[in-house]
Coordinates of C-alpha atoms in Angstrom, one line a residue:
M1 CA -9.8 8.6 15.2
V2 CA -8.7 5.6 17.4
L3 CA -9.9 2.2 16.1
D4 CA -8.8 -1.3 16.8
K5 CA -6.7 -2.3 13.8
P6 CA -6.6 -6.1 13.3
T7 CA -3.7 -7.9 11.5
I8 CA -3.0 -11.4 10.2
P9 CA -1.1 -13.2 12.9
A10 CA 2.4 -14.7 12.1
E11 CA 1.2 -18.2 12.9
E12 CA -1.3 -18.2 10.1
Y13 CA 1.4 -18.2 7.3
P14 CA 2.8 -21.7 8.0
K15 CA -0.7 -23.0 7.8
R16 CA -1.0 -21.4 4.4
W17 CA 2.2 -23.1 3.3
A18 CA 0.8 -26.5 4.5
R19 CA -2.3 -25.9 2.5
V20 CA -0.2 -25.2 -0.7
Q21 CA 1.9 -28.4 0.1
E22 CA -1.4 -30.4 0.2
L23 CA -2.3 -29.0 -3.1
M24 CA 1.1 -30.1 -4.4
E25 CA 0.6 -33.6 -3.1
Q26 CA -2.8 -33.7 -4.8
N27 CA -1.4 -32.6 -8.1
D28 CA 1.9 -34.6 -7.8
L29 CA 4.0 -31.4 -7.9
D30 CA 7.6 -31.5 -6.9
L31 CA 7.9 -27.7 -6.8
L32 CA 5.5 -24.8 -6.9
I33 CA 6.6 -21.3 -8.1
A34 CA 4.5 -18.3 -7.0
Y35 CA 5.5 -15.2 -9.0
A36 CA 4.5 -11.6 -7.9
D37 CA 5.3 -8.1 -8.9
D38 CA 3.9 -4.6 -8.2
H39 CA 1.2 -4.5 -10.9
A40 CA -1.4 -2.4 -8.9
V41 CA -4.4 -4.8 -9.0
F42 CA -3.2 -8.4 -9.4
G43 CA 0.6 -8.3 -9.0
P44 CA 1.3 -8.7 -5.3
A45 CA -1.3 -11.3 -4.5
H46 CA 0.5 -14.6 -4.1
V47 CA 3.5 -13.2 -2.2
R48 CA 1.3 -11.1 0.1
W49 CA -0.8 -14.2 0.9
L50 CA 2.2 -16.5 1.4
A51 CA 4.7 -14.1 3.0
D52 CA 2.9 -10.9 4.0
F53 CA 5.3 -9.0 1.8
P54 CA 3.9 -5.9 -0.1
V55 CA 5.9 -6.3 -3.4
H56 CA 7.2 -3.0 -4.8
F57 CA 9.7 -2.0 -7.5
E58 CA 11.1 -5.4 -8.0
P59 CA 9.6 -8.8 -8.8
V60 CA 9.5 -11.5 -6.0
C61 CA 9.2 -15.2 -6.5
I62 CA 8.5 -17.9 -3.8
L63 CA 9.6 -21.4 -4.2
M64 CA 7.3 -23.9 -2.4
H65 CA 8.7 -27.3 -1.7
R66 CA 6.8 -30.5 -0.9
K67 CA 8.1 -30.3 2.7
G68 CA 9.7 -27.6 4.9
Q69 CA 9.7 -23.9 4.6
P70 CA 9.6 -22.0 1.2
S71 CA 12.3 -19.7 -0.2
I72 CA 11.8 -16.2 -1.4
L73 CA 13.7 -14.8 -4.4
C74 CA 14.0 -11.1 -5.0
G75 CA 15.9 -8.3 -6.7
P76 CA 18.9 -6.5 -5.1
E77 CA 17.0 -3.6 -3.5
S78 CA 14.5 -5.7 -1.6
P79 CA 16.3 -8.3 0.7
E80 CA 16.6 -6.1 3.8
Y81 CA 13.0 -5.1 3.7
I82 CA 11.9 -8.7 3.0
Q83 CA 13.9 -9.9 6.0
L84 CA 12.3 -7.1 8.1
R85 CA 8.7 -7.7 6.9
S86 CA 8.3 -11.1 5.3
R87 CA 7.3 -14.4 7.1
I88 CA 9.8 -16.4 5.0
P89 CA 13.3 -16.3 6.5
D90 CA 15.2 -17.8 3.4
V91 CA 15.8 -14.8 1.2
R92 CA 18.0 -15.0 -1.9
V93 CA 18.9 -12.2 -4.5
L94 CA 18.3 -13.4 -7.9
K95 CA 20.5 -12.2 -10.8
E96 CA 17.5 -12.6 -13.3
F97 CA 15.7 -9.9 -11.2
C98 CA 18.6 -7.3 -11.4
H99 CA 18.5 -4.3 -13.7
P100 CA 21.1 -4.8 -16.4
D101 CA 22.5 -1.3 -16.0
E102 CA 22.6 -1.2 -12.2
D103 CA 25.6 -2.3 -10.0
Y104 CA 25.3 -3.6 -6.4
P105 CA 28.8 -4.4 -5.5
H106 CA 28.0 -5.3 -1.8
T107 CA 25.2 -7.6 -2.5
K108 CA 25.5 -11.4 -2.9
I109 CA 23.7 -12.0 -6.2
E110 CA 23.1 -15.5 -7.4
S111 CA 21.7 -16.9 -10.7
L112 CA 18.6 -19.0 -10.6
A113 CA 20.7 -22.1 -11.4
E114 CA 22.9 -21.4 -8.4
V115 CA 19.9 -20.8 -6.0
V116 CA 18.1 -23.9 -7.2
A117 CA 21.2 -26.1 -7.0
D118 CA 21.7 -25.0 -3.4
V119 CA 18.2 -26.0 -2.3
M120 CA 17.2 -29.0 -4.4
D121 CA 18.2 -31.6 -6.9
T122 CA 16.9 -30.1 -10.2
K123 CA 17.0 -33.5 -11.9
A124 CA 14.5 -34.8 -9.4
V125 CA 12.0 -32.1 -10.2
R126 CA 9.4 -33.7 -12.7
R127 CA 6.4 -31.5 -12.3
I128 CA 6.3 -27.8 -11.4
G129 CA 3.2 -25.7 -10.6
L130 CA 3.3 -22.1 -11.7
A131 CA 1.1 -19.4 -10.1
G132 CA 1.3 -15.8 -11.4
G133 CA 2.7 -17.0 -14.8
D134 CA 0.8 -14.4 -16.8
L135 CA 2.7 -11.7 -15.0
M136 CA 6.1 -13.2 -15.6
G137 CA 8.4 -11.6 -18.2
A138 CA 10.0 -13.6 -20.9
K139 CA 13.5 -13.4 -19.6
V140 CA 12.5 -14.8 -16.2
Y141 CA 10.3 -17.5 -17.7
R142 CA 13.2 -18.6 -20.0
A143 CA 15.5 -18.8 -17.1
F144 CA 13.2 -21.0 -15.1
T145 CA 12.4 -23.4 -18.1
E146 CA 16.1 -23.6 -18.9
V147 CA 17.0 -24.6 -15.3
F148 CA 14.2 -27.1 -15.2
S149 CA 14.4 -28.2 -18.8
Q150 CA 13.2 -31.7 -18.1
A151 CA 10.1 -30.7 -16.0
E152 CA 6.5 -30.6 -16.9
W153 CA 4.9 -27.2 -16.2
V154 CA 1.4 -27.0 -14.7
D155 CA -0.7 -23.8 -14.4
V156 CA -2.0 -23.7 -10.8
E157 CA -3.2 -20.1 -10.8
F158 CA -6.8 -20.8 -10.3
A159 CA -6.1 -23.5 -7.8
M160 CA -4.0 -21.1 -5.7
C161 CA -6.8 -18.5 -5.9
M162 CA -9.3 -21.0 -4.7
L163 CA -7.1 -21.8 -1.6
R164 CA -7.8 -18.2 -0.7
A165 CA -11.5 -18.1 -1.4
Q166 CA -12.7 -19.2 2.1
K167 CA -11.5 -16.8 4.7
T168 CA -10.1 -17.6 8.1
E169 CA -11.4 -15.8 11.1
A170 CA -8.3 -13.5 11.1
E171 CA -8.8 -12.6 7.4
L172 CA -12.5 -11.8 8.1
K173 CA -11.5 -9.4 10.9
V174 CA -9.1 -7.6 8.6
I175 CA -11.6 -7.5 5.8
R176 CA -14.4 -6.2 8.1
Y177 CA -12.0 -3.4 9.1
A178 CA -11.2 -2.7 5.4
Y179 CA -15.0 -2.1 4.9
K180 CA -15.0 0.4 7.8
I181 CA -12.1 2.2 6.0
A182 CA -14.2 2.2 2.8
E183 CA -17.2 3.7 4.6
I184 CA -15.0 6.4 6.0
G185 CA -13.7 7.1 2.5
F186 CA -17.1 7.2 1.0
Q187 CA -18.3 9.6 3.7
A188 CA -15.4 11.8 2.8
A189 CA -16.7 11.7 -0.7
I190 CA -20.1 12.8 0.3
D191 CA -18.7 15.6 2.3
A192 CA -16.4 16.8 -0.6
V193 CA -18.9 16.6 -3.5
E194 CA -20.1 20.1 -4.3
P195 CA -20.6 22.1 -7.4
G196 CA -17.3 23.7 -8.4
V197 CA -15.2 21.0 -6.8
T198 CA -13.0 19.0 -9.2
E199 CA -13.1 15.2 -9.4
R200 CA -9.5 14.9 -8.3
E201 CA -10.2 17.1 -5.2
V202 CA -12.9 14.6 -4.2
A203 CA -10.6 11.7 -4.9
A204 CA -7.9 13.4 -2.7
A205 CA -10.4 13.8 0.1
I206 CA -11.4 10.1 -0.1
E207 CA -7.8 8.8 -0.1
S208 CA -6.6 11.1 2.6
A209 CA -9.5 9.9 4.9
M210 CA -8.8 6.2 4.2
R211 CA -5.1 6.7 4.7
Q212 CA -5.8 8.3 8.1
A213 CA -8.0 5.4 9.0
G214 CA -5.3 2.8 8.2
A215 CA -5.3 2.1 4.5
E216 CA -2.0 1.3 3.0
G217 CA -3.3 2.3 -0.5
T218 CA -6.0 1.2 -2.9
G219 CA -6.8 -2.1 -4.7
I220 CA -7.9 -0.1 -7.7
D221 CA -7.8 3.6 -8.5
T222 CA -10.3 5.6 -6.6
M223 CA -13.1 6.4 -9.1
V224 CA -14.7 9.8 -9.2
G225 CA -16.5 10.5 -12.4
S226 CA -19.1 13.4 -12.8
G227 CA -21.5 14.2 -15.6
P228 CA -20.3 12.7 -18.9
N229 CA -17.3 11.3 -17.1
S230 CA -19.5 8.9 -15.2
R231 CA -20.6 7.0 -18.3
P232 CA -17.6 4.6 -18.8
L233 CA -17.2 1.8 -16.3
M234 CA -13.5 2.4 -15.7
C235 CA -13.7 6.2 -15.2
R236 CA -10.7 8.1 -14.1
S237 CA -10.8 11.3 -12.0
T238 CA -10.0 14.5 -13.9
F239 CA -9.9 18.2 -13.4
R240 CA -13.6 18.5 -14.4
K241 CA -15.5 20.6 -12.0
I242 CA -18.7 19.1 -10.6
E243 CA -21.8 21.0 -11.9
A244 CA -25.2 21.5 -10.5
N245 CA -27.5 18.5 -11.0
D246 CA -24.6 16.2 -11.9
L247 CA -24.5 12.5 -11.4
V248 CA -21.2 11.6 -9.6
Q249 CA -20.0 8.0 -9.8
I250 CA -17.9 7.0 -6.9
T251 CA -16.1 3.7 -6.2
V252 CA -13.7 3.4 -3.3
A253 CA -11.5 0.3 -2.7
P254 CA -9.0 0.6 0.1
R255 CA -6.2 -1.9 0.7
Y256 CA -5.6 -2.7 4.4
E257 CA -3.1 -5.3 5.5
G258 CA -3.1 -6.6 1.9
Y259 CA -6.9 -7.1 1.9
H260 CA -9.6 -5.1 0.2
A261 CA -13.1 -3.7 0.4
A262 CA -15.1 -1.9 -2.3
I263 CA -18.1 0.3 -2.2
G264 CA -19.7 1.8 -5.3
R265 CA -22.6 4.4 -5.3
P266 CA -23.7 7.4 -7.3
I267 CA -23.9 10.8 -5.5
L268 CA -26.7 12.9 -7.0
V269 CA -26.2 16.6 -6.9
G270 CA -29.1 19.0 -7.0
E271 CA -32.1 17.8 -8.8
P272 CA -31.4 14.3 -10.1
D273 CA -32.5 13.2 -13.5
T274 CA -35.6 10.9 -13.2
R275 CA -33.9 8.4 -15.4
V276 CA -31.1 8.1 -12.9
M277 CA -33.5 7.5 -10.1
E278 CA -35.3 4.9 -12.1
A279 CA -32.1 3.1 -12.9
L280 CA -30.9 3.4 -9.2
D281 CA -34.1 1.8 -7.9
V282 CA -33.7 -1.1 -10.4
A283 CA -30.0 -1.7 -9.5
I284 CA -30.8 -1.7 -5.8
C285 CA -33.5 -4.3 -6.3
A286 CA -31.1 -6.4 -8.4
Q287 CA -28.4 -6.4 -5.8
K288 CA -30.8 -7.3 -3.0
A289 CA -32.3 -10.2 -5.0
C290 CA -28.8 -11.5 -5.8
A291 CA -27.8 -11.3 -2.1
L292 CA -30.9 -13.3 -1.1
A293 CA -29.9 -16.0 -3.6
M294 CA -26.4 -16.3 -2.4
A295 CA -26.0 -19.3 -0.1
P296 CA -23.5 -22.2 0.4
G297 CA -23.8 -24.8 -2.3
V298 CA -25.5 -22.5 -4.8
E299 CA -23.9 -22.1 -8.2
G300 CA -22.8 -18.4 -8.2
R301 CA -24.1 -17.9 -11.7
L302 CA -27.6 -18.7 -10.6
A303 CA -27.5 -16.0 -7.9
E304 CA -26.0 -13.6 -10.4
A305 CA -28.8 -14.5 -12.9
E306 CA -31.4 -13.1 -10.4
A307 CA -29.8 -9.7 -10.6
R308 CA -29.2 -9.9 -14.4
K309 CA -32.8 -10.8 -15.1
I310 CA -34.2 -7.8 -13.0
M311 CA -31.8 -5.6 -15.0
E312 CA -32.8 -7.0 -18.4
D313 CA -36.5 -6.9 -17.7
A314 CA -36.1 -3.2 -16.8
G315 CA -34.3 -2.5 -20.0
Y316 CA -30.8 -2.2 -18.7
G317 CA -29.4 -5.6 -19.9
E318 CA -26.8 -3.9 -22.2
S319 CA -25.6 -1.8 -19.3
F320 CA -24.8 -4.9 -17.2
V321 CA -21.4 -5.2 -18.9
Y322 CA -19.6 -7.7 -16.7
S323 CA -20.0 -10.6 -14.2
G324 CA -21.9 -9.3 -11.2
I325 CA -20.3 -11.3 -8.4
H326 CA -16.6 -11.8 -7.5
S327 CA -14.5 -12.8 -4.6
V328 CA -12.6 -10.2 -2.4
G329 CA -9.3 -10.8 -0.7
V330 CA -5.7 -10.0 -1.5
I331 CA -6.9 -8.9 -4.9
E332 CA -9.8 -6.4 -5.0
F333 CA -11.7 -8.7 -7.5
E334 CA -10.2 -12.2 -7.6
P335 CA -11.5 -15.7 -8.4
P336 CA -14.0 -17.2 -8.1
I337 CA -15.8 -14.7 -10.4
F338 CA -19.4 -15.7 -10.8
G339 CA -20.8 -14.9 -14.2
P340 CA -23.2 -16.6 -16.7
T341 CA -20.6 -19.1 -17.9
R342 CA -19.1 -20.2 -14.6
R343 CA -20.4 -23.2 -12.5
D344 CA -18.4 -22.7 -9.3
L345 CA -20.2 -23.1 -6.1
I346 CA -20.6 -20.5 -3.4
Q347 CA -19.1 -21.7 -0.1
T348 CA -19.3 -20.8 3.5
G349 CA -16.5 -18.4 4.5
M350 CA -16.3 -16.6 1.2
V351 CA -16.3 -12.9 0.9
L352 CA -18.1 -11.8 -2.2
S353 CA -18.8 -8.5 -3.8
I354 CA -22.1 -7.9 -5.6
D355 CA -21.4 -5.3 -8.2
I356 CA -24.4 -4.2 -10.2
P357 CA -23.3 -2.0 -13.2
V358 CA -25.4 0.5 -15.0
F359 CA -23.0 2.0 -17.6
N360 CA -22.8 3.5 -21.1
T361 CA -26.2 5.1 -21.0
I362 CA -27.0 8.5 -22.6
W363 CA -27.2 10.1 -19.1
G364 CA -24.1 8.6 -17.5
G365 CA -23.5 5.6 -15.4
F366 CA -22.8 4.2 -11.9
R367 CA -22.4 0.9 -10.0
I368 CA -24.0 -0.4 -6.8
E369 CA -21.3 -2.4 -5.1
D370 CA -21.1 -4.0 -1.6
G371 CA -19.4 -6.9 0.1
Y372 CA -21.0 -9.9 1.7
Y373 CA -19.7 -12.6 4.0
I374 CA -21.2 -16.0 3.3
T375 CA -22.5 -17.8 6.4
D376 CA -24.2 -21.1 6.8
N377 CA -27.5 -19.1 6.5
G378 CA -26.8 -16.8 3.6
A379 CA -25.1 -13.6 2.9
E380 CA -24.2 -11.0 5.5
L381 CA -23.8 -7.4 4.3
L382 CA -20.4 -5.9 5.3
N383 CA -21.1 -2.2 5.3
K384 CA -23.8 0.2 6.3
M385 CA -23.6 2.7 3.5
G386 CA -27.0 4.0 2.3
Y387 CA -28.1 3.5 -1.2
V388 CA -29.6 6.9 -2.2
I389 CA -27.2 9.9 -1.6
L390 CA -28.5 13.3 -2.4
K391 CA -26.5 16.5 -2.1

């Protein structure tokens, strides 16, 4: 399959740095530290967005200054790949990121104190913004607080996520292609689901098809849960063989150029249970009502409430187990997340996923999930996958 595969252009990254520097000015920050690692769902986000580097094996940290270019700090096995791939030219190997039992005799390794002293006057740093702090290990955090012992630390995680919330034209093109990959993966699931086929065989077919279409991996594990395995919302694929008349819960979430797309549907094998068909009709109605309510300037919780009321009125309130709207970007589900307690506003340029859950029932479970682009006029559906899939 030959498809046009969009990417994020190099010139977009300095614009992102400038936006972070504006955030620093607004919050009177002398330094901003963006930490990242290879935790599958959340870990790489900040470094992927700021440097286009897919973090793997070792932590990476970006130092953002009020002016000029940022610096990127890494472990001893990453610098060559970072220099090849990253948009940030200043790369330093950090002693605090080294394994204590491993030797790298030909690598210049510097302590955090040495790196910092080379690029700034630590005594002049009064306020530091920290993004990704929840991922940071105790050893690294202690090292930073010791070097900047006089500084005040400010949590800027949510603020950094909100910088990403409204997508550029280049980001939108990449995300649109990610949804094409998701459609290809879901079609592979439809083709593979048959009685006697294991859940893992279906997952393998999905991921192979998405890789061939250009996916670099997945934002969350591919979910294939059949029969009783469909009941929990975080199902994991097993060696269970699909049986006649099974409900098969499928969620695909490819990662493409650092960005994500997710589609969730049940596939119904044989003669579907009437209770499943009833729940599916209600979930579809809830998602459509939510999509109609999403518009710039609307509190996201109010749009989500449209879906939640439909589900509750139909008797599925307890199966709606999480917030039904979330942003999509360099994390498969990232802030803003719109649930009943949040008052954040939907804005033009956001890409939002409406995820309607029906889980923990006696007959199983599934989700109806799709992505939408918020325009001046409302919400544009980003995939063409049908709702009712019978095998």
